[in-house]
GROMACS .gro file of C-alpha atoms in nm:
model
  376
    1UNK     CA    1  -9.949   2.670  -1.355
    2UNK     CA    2  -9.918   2.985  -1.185
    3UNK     CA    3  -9.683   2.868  -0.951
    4UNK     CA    4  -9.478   2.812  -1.192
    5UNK     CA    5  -9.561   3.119  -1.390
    6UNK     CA    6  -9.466   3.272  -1.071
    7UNK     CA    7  -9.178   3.103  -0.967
    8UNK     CA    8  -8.980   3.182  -1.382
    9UNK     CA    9  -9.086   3.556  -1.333
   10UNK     CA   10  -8.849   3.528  -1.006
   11UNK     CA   11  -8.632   3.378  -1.130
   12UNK     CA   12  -8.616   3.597  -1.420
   13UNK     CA   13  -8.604   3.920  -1.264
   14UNK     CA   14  -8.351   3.785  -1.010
   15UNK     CA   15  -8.108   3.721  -1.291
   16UNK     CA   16  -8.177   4.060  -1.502
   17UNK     CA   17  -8.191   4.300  -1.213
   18UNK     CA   18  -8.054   4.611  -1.206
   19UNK     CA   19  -7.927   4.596  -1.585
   20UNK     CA   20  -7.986   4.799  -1.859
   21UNK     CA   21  -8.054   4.555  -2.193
   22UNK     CA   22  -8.047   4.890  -2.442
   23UNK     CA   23  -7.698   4.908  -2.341
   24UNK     CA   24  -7.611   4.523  -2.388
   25UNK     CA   25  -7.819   4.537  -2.668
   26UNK     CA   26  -7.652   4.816  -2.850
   27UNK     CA   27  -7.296   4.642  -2.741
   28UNK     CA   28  -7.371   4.332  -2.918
   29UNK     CA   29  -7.500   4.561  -3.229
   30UNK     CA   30  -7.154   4.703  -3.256
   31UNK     CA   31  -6.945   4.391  -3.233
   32UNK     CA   32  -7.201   4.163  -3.494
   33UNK     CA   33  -7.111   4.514  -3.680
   34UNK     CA   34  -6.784   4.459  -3.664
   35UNK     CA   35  -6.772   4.127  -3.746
   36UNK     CA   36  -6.970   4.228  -4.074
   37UNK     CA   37  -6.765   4.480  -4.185
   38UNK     CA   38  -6.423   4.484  -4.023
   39UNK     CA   39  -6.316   4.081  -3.964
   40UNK     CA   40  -6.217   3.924  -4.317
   41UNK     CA   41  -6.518   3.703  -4.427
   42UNK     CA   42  -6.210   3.433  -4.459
   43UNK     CA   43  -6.198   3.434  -4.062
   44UNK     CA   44  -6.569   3.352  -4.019
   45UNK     CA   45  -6.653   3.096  -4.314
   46UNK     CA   46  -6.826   2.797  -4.305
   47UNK     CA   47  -6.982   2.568  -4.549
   48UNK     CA   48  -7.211   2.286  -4.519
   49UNK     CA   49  -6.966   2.070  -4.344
   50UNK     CA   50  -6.847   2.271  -4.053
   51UNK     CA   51  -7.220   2.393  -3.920
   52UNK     CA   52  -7.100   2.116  -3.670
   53UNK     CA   53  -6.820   2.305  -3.583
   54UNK     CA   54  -7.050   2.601  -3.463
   55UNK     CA   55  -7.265   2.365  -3.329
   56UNK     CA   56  -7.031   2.215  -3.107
   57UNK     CA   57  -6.917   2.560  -2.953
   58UNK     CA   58  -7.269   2.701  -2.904
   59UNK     CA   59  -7.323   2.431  -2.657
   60UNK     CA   60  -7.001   2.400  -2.504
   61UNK     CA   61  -7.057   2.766  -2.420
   62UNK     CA   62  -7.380   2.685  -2.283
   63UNK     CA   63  -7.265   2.434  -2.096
   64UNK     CA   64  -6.995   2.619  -1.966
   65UNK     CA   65  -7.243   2.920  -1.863
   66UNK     CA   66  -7.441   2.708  -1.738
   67UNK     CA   67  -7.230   2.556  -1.491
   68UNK     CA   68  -7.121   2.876  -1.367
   69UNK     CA   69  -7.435   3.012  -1.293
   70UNK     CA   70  -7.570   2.693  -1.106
   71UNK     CA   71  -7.295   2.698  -0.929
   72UNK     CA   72  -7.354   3.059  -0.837
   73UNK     CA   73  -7.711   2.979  -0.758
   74UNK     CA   74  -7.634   2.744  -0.537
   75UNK     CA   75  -7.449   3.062  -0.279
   76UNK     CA   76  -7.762   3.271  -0.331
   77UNK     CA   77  -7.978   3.313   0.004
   78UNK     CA   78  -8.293   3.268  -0.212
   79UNK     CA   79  -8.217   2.970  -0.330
   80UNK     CA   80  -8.358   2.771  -0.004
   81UNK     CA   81  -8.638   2.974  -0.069
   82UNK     CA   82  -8.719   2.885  -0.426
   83UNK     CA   83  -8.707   2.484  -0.282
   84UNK     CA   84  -8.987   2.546  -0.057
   85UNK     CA   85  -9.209   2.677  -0.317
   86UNK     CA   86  -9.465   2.451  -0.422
   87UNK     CA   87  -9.298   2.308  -0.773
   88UNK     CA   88  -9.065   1.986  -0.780
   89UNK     CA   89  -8.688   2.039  -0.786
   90UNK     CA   90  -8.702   1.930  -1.164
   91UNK     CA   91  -8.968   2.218  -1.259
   92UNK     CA   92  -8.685   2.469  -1.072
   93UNK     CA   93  -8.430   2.324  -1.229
   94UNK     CA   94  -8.616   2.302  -1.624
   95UNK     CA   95  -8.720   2.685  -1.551
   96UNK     CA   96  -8.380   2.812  -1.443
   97UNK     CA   97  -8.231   2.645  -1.750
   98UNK     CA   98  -8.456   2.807  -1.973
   99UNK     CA   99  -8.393   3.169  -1.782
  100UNK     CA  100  -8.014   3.045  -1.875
  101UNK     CA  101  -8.081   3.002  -2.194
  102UNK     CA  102  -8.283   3.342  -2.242
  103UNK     CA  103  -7.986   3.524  -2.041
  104UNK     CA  104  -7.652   3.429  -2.195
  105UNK     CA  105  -7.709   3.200  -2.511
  106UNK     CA  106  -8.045   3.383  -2.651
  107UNK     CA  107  -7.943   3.744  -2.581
  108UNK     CA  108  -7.560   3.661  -2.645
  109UNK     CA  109  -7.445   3.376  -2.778
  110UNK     CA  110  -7.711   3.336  -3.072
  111UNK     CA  111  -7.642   3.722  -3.204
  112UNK     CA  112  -7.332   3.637  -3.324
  113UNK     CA  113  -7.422   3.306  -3.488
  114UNK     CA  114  -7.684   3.413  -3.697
  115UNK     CA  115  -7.481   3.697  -3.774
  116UNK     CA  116  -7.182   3.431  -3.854
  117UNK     CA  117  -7.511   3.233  -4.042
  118UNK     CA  118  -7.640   3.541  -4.233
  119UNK     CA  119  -7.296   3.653  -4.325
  120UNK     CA  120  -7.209   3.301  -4.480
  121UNK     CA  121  -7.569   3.329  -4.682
  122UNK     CA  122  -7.494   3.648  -4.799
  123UNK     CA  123  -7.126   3.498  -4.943
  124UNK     CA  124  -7.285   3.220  -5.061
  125UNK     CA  125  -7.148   2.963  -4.880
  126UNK     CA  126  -7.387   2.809  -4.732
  127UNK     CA  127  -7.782   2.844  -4.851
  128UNK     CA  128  -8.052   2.985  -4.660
  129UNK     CA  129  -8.213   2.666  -4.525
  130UNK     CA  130  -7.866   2.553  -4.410
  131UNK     CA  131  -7.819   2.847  -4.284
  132UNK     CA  132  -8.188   2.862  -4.070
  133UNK     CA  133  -8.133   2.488  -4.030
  134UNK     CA  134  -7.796   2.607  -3.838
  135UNK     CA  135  -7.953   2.843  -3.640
  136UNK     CA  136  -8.233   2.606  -3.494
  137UNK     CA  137  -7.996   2.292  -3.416
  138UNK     CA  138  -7.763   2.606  -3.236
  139UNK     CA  139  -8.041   2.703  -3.006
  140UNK     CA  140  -8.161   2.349  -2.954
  141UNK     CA  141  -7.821   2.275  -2.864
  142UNK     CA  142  -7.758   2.568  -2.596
  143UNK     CA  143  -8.094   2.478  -2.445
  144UNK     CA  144  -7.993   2.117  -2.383
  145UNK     CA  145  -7.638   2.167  -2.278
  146UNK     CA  146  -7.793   2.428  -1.996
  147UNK     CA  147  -8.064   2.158  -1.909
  148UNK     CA  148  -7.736   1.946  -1.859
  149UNK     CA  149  -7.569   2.155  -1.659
  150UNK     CA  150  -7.783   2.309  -1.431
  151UNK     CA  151  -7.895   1.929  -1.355
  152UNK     CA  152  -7.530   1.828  -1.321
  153UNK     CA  153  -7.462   2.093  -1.031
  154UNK     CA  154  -7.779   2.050  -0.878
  155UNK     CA  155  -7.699   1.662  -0.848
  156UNK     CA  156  -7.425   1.700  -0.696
  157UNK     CA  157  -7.510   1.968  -0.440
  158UNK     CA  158  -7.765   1.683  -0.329
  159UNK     CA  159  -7.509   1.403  -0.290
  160UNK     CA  160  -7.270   1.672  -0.110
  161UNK     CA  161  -6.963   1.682  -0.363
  162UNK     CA  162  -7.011   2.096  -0.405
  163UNK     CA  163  -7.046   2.158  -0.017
  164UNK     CA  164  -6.706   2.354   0.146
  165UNK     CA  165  -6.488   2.179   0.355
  166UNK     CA  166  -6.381   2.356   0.691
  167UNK     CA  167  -6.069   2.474   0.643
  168UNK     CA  168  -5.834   2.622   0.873
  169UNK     CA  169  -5.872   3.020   0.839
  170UNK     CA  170  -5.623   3.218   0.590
  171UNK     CA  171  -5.644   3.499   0.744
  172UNK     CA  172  -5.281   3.401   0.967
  173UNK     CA  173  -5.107   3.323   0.653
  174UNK     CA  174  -5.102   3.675   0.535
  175UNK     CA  175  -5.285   3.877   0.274
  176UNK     CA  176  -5.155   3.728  -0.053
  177UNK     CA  177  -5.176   3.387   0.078
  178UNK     CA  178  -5.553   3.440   0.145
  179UNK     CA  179  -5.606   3.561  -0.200
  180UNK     CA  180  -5.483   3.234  -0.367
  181UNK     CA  181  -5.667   3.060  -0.111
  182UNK     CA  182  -5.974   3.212  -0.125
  183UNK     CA  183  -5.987   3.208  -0.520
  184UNK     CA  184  -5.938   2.847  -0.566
  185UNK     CA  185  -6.207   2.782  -0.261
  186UNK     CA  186  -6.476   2.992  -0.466
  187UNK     CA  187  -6.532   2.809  -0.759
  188UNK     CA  188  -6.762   3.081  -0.952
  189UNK     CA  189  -6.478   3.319  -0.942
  190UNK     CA  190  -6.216   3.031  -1.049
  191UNK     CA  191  -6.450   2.891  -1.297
  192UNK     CA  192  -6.557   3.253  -1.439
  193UNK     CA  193  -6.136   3.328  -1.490
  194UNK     CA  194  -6.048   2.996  -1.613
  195UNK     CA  195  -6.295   2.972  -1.912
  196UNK     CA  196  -6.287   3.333  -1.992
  197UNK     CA  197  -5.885   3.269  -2.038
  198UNK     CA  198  -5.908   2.942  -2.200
  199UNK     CA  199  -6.144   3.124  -2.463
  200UNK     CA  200  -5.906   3.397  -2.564
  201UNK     CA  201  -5.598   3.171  -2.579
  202UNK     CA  202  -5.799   2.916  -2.831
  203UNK     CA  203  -5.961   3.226  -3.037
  204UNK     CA  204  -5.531   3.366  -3.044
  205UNK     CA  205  -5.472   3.043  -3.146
  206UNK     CA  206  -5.715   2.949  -3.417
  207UNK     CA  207  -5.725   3.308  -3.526
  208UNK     CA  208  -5.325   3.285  -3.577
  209UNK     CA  209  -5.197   2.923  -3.615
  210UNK     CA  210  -5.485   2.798  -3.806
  211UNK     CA  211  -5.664   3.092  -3.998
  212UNK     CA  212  -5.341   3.282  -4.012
  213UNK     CA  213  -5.445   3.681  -3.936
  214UNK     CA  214  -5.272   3.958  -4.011
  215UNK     CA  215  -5.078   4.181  -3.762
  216UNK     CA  216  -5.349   4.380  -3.722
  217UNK     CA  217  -5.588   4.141  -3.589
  218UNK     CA  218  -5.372   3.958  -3.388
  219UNK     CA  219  -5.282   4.277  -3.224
  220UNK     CA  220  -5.690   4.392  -3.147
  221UNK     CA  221  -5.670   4.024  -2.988
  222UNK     CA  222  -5.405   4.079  -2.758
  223UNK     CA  223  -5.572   4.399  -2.648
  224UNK     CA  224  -5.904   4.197  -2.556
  225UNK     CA  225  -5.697   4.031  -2.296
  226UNK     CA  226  -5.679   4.274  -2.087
  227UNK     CA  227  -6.076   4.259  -2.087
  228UNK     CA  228  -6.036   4.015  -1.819
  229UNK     CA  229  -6.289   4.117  -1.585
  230UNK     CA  230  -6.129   3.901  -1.274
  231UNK     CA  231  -5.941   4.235  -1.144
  232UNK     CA  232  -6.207   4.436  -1.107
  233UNK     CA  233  -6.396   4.257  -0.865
  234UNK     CA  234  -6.226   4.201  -0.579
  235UNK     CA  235  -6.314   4.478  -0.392
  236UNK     CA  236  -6.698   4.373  -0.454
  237UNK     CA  237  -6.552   4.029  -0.404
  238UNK     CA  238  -6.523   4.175  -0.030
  239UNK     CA  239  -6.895   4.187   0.054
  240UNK     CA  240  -6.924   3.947   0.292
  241UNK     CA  241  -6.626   4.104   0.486
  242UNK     CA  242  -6.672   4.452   0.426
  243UNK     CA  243  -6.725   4.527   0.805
  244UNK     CA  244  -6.488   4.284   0.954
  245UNK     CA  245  -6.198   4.453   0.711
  246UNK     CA  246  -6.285   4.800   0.827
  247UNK     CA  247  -6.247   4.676   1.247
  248UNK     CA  248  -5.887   4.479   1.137
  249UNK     CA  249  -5.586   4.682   1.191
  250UNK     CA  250  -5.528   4.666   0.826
  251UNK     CA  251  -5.406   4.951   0.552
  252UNK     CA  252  -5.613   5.051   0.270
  253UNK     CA  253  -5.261   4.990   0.083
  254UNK     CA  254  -5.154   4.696   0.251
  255UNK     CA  255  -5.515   4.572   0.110
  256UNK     CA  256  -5.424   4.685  -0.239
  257UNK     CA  257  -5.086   4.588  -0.265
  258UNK     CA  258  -5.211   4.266  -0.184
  259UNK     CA  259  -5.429   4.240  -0.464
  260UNK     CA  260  -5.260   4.342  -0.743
  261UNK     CA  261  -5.003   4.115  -0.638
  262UNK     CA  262  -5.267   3.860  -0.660
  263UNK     CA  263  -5.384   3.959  -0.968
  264UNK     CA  264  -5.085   4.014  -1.209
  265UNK     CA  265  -5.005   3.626  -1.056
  266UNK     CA  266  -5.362   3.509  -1.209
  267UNK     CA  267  -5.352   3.732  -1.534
  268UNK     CA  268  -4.969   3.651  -1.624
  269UNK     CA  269  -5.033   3.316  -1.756
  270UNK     CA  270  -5.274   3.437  -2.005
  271UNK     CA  271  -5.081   3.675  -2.136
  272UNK     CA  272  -4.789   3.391  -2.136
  273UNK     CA  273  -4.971   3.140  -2.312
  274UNK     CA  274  -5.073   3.414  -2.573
  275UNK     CA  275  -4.732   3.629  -2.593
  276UNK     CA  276  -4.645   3.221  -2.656
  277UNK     CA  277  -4.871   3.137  -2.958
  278UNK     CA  278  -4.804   3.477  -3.144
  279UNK     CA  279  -4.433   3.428  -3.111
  280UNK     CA  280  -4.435   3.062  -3.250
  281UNK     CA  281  -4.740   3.065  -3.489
  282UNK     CA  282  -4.772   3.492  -3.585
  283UNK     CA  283  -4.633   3.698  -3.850
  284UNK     CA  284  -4.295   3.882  -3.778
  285UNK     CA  285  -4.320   4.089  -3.512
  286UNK     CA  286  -4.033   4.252  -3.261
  287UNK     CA  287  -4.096   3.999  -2.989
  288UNK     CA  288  -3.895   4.211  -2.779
  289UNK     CA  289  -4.081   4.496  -2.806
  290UNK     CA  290  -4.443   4.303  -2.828
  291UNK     CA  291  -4.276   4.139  -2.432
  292UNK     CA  292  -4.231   4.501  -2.289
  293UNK     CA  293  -4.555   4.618  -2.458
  294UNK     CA  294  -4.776   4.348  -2.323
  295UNK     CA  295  -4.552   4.363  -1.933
  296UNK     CA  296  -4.686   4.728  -1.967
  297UNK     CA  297  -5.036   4.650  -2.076
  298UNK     CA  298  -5.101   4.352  -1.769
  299UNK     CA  299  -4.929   4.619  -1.515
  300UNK     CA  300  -5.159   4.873  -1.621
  301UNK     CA  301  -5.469   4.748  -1.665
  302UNK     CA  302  -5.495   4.579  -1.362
  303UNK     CA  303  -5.362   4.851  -1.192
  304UNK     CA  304  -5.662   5.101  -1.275
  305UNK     CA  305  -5.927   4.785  -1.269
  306UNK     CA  306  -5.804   4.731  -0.966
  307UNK     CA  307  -5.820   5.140  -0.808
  308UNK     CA  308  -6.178   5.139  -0.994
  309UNK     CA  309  -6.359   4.848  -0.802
  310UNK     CA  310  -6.170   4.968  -0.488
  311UNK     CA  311  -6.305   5.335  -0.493
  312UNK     CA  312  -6.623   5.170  -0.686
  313UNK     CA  313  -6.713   4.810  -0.532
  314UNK     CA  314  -7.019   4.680  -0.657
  315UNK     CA  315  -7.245   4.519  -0.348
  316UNK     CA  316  -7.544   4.508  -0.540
  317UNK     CA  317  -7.514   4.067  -0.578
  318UNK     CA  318  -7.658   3.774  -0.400
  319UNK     CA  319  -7.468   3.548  -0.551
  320UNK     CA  320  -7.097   3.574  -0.697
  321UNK     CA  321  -7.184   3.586  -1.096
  322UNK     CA  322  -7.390   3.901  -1.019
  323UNK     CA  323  -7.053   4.062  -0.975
  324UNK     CA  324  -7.005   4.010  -1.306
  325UNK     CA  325  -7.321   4.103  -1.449
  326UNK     CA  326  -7.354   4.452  -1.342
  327UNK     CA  327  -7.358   4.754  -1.522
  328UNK     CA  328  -7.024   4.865  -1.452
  329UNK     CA  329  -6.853   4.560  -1.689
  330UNK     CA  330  -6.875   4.816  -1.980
  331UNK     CA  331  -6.694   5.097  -1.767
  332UNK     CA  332  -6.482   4.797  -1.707
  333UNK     CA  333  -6.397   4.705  -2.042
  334UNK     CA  334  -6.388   5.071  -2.155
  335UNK     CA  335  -6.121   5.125  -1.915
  336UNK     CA  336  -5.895   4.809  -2.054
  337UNK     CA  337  -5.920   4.904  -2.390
  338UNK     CA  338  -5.838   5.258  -2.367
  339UNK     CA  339  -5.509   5.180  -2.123
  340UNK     CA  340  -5.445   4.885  -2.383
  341UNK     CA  341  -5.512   5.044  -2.725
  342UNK     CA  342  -5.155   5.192  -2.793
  343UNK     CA  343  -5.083   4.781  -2.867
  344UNK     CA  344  -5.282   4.771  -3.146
  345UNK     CA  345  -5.033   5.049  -3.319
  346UNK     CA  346  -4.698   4.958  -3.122
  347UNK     CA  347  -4.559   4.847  -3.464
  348UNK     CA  348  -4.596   5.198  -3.642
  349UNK     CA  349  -4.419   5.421  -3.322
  350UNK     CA  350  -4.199   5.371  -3.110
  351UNK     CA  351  -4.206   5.156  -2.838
  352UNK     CA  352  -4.106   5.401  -2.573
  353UNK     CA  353  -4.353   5.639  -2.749
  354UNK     CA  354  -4.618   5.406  -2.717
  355UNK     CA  355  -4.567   5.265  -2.376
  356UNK     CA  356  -4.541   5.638  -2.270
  357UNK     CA  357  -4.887   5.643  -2.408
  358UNK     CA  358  -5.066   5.365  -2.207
  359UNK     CA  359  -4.905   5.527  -1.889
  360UNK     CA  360  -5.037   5.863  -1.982
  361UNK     CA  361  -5.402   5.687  -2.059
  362UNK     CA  362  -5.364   5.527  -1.693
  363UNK     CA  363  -5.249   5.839  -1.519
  364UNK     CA  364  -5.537   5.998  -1.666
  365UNK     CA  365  -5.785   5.748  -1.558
  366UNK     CA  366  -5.662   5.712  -1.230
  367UNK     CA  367  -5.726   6.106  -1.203
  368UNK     CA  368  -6.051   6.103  -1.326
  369UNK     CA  369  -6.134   5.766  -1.092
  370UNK     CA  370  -6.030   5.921  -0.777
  371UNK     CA  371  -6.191   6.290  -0.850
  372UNK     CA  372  -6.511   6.125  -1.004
  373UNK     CA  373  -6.520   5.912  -0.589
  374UNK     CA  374  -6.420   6.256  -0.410
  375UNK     CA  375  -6.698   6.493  -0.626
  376UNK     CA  376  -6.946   6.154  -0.522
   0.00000   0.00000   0.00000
């Protein structure tokens, strides 16, 4: 028993390191707050019926979380280390489901559905025991899809279907080439980008084709996409190569040209797809100016993601979803919605007012992002 004991509190702190919860914590106050008191109740309704619905995407989150994390596990130096302790594989793989659980669908998922829960009690939609009933099947569920899929990777890591080919180096291909090459060889960081895309493009679409929002929301969604996170880590992405970049006859631009390249080609069909589903399923907006507002938005944002990580690379990770985990996501996000934000009021200005606006945002960041690294 206290091997085991032992062997969750690793695991535990391994996953939790280095954060600050207060601040998570008081993130996820302000957005169940927001869902309270500034998203129509008509957008987050259920009834007795659809608790299935919200079933169904608690644990395909969990799953999908899960996944992602066992797959970053599996990179982590440690994780040889955690075999030889002296627990079977399925007590390591039960106890880092559980820390799963705890970490991304206790902490963050479940907030916001007893918040959607308590908010349909309080309309009267649904009654109280349906509404605690809700709640417990929702947990259930996101504990079993993460036993699911932290068995699922670690099964296949034993048969050999997750182990990396050896592949011809990228480096003689040139420095945008490696970037595409790299990112669809590291499946954490594909994975991570992939889901977090698919998710806004389905809430755009549900939130406009099927539930019908306003401009306004629509607009606060198309500013989330530029939350992204994917562009501001691949500097840190760079750990393993830190030293061997520094000895390679290389520019610091050269570097950084090559990655924004990179990432306006990964970002551009998300904003696509969701410059797409307004158009054809949104209320009447200037689709010519909502085109050059959103160009100016992806441009931007990545832009001063991309200076941040470089001047500020986070190296504090073992394994690749650490990146993602750190502190620094809220600078991260702070920094997309503040270049971003002139989109949410594009409609009531002009456009060459407003687009002024997100360039004067960057500029300022930038400044502040390159003194803030010198005054370090």
């Amino acid at each position: 028993m206290n091997d085991v004991r032992a062997l969750f509190r690793v695991l535990l702190l391994d996953e939790i390191k280095g954060r600050r919860p207060l601040k998570e914590l008081a993130a996820i106050l302000v957005l169940i707050v927001v869902l309270f008191c500034v998203v129509p109740s008509e957008y987050t309704a259920v009834h007795a019926r659809s608790l299935g619905v919200l079933l169904k995407g608690t644990a395909a989150a969990a799953l999908y979380l899960s996944l992602l994390s066992g797959l970053s596990k599996l990179k982590d130096r440690k994780y040889k280390l955690l075999l030889a302790m002296p627990v079977g594989k399925t007590a390591l793989m039960l106890l880092y489901a559980a820390v799963v659980w705890i970490k991304h669908i206790g902490l963050r998922v479940m907030p916001f559905v007893l918040a959607i829960l308590a908010s349909n009690v309080s309309y009267r939609n649904i009654t109280l025991l349906e509404g605690a009933g809700g709640g417990l099947m929702c947990a259930a569920a996101g504990l079993a899809a993460c036993w699911c899929g932290i068995s699922a990777v670690f099964f296949l890591d034993d048969r050999g279907f997750l182990r990396s080919r050896p592949e011809r180096s990228a480096m003689k291909f040139g420095w945008i080439r490696r970037e595409f090459v790299r990112f669809a060889g590291e499946k954490v960081l594909f994975l991570n980008h992939a889901g977090y895309s698919l998710f806004l493009v389905f809430f755009l679409y549900m939130s406009t084709a099927v539930s019908r929002a306003g401009v306004e929301l629509i607009l606060f969604l198309l500013v989330l996409l530029s939350t992204c996170s994917t562009p501001g880590v691949l500097f840190s992405w760079e750990k393993p190569y830190r030293q061997l970049l520094l000895s390679l006859p290389v520019s610091r631009g050269g570097l950084f040209a090559g990655k924004y390249i990179f990432a306006l080609a990964i970002m551009f069909p998300l904003y696509a797809a969701a410059y797409g589903i307004v158009c054809a399923f949104g209320p009447g907006l200037d689709r010519r100016g909502l085109l050059a507002m959103m160009a100016i938005s992806l441009g931007l944002t990545t832009l001063v993601k991309l200076y941040y990580d470089m001047k500020r690379p986070n190296y504090d990770w073992s394994h690749p979803r650490q990146m993602f985990e750190h502190k620094r996501k809220y600078m991260l996000w702070l920094i997309s919605v503040t270049v971003s934000a002139p989109l949410m009021v594009y409609s009531y200005m002009s456009i060459w007012f407003a687009g002024a606006l997100q360039m004067v945002f960057a500029g300022c960041l930038l400044y502040a992002i390159r003194k803030g690294r010198a005054q370090g």
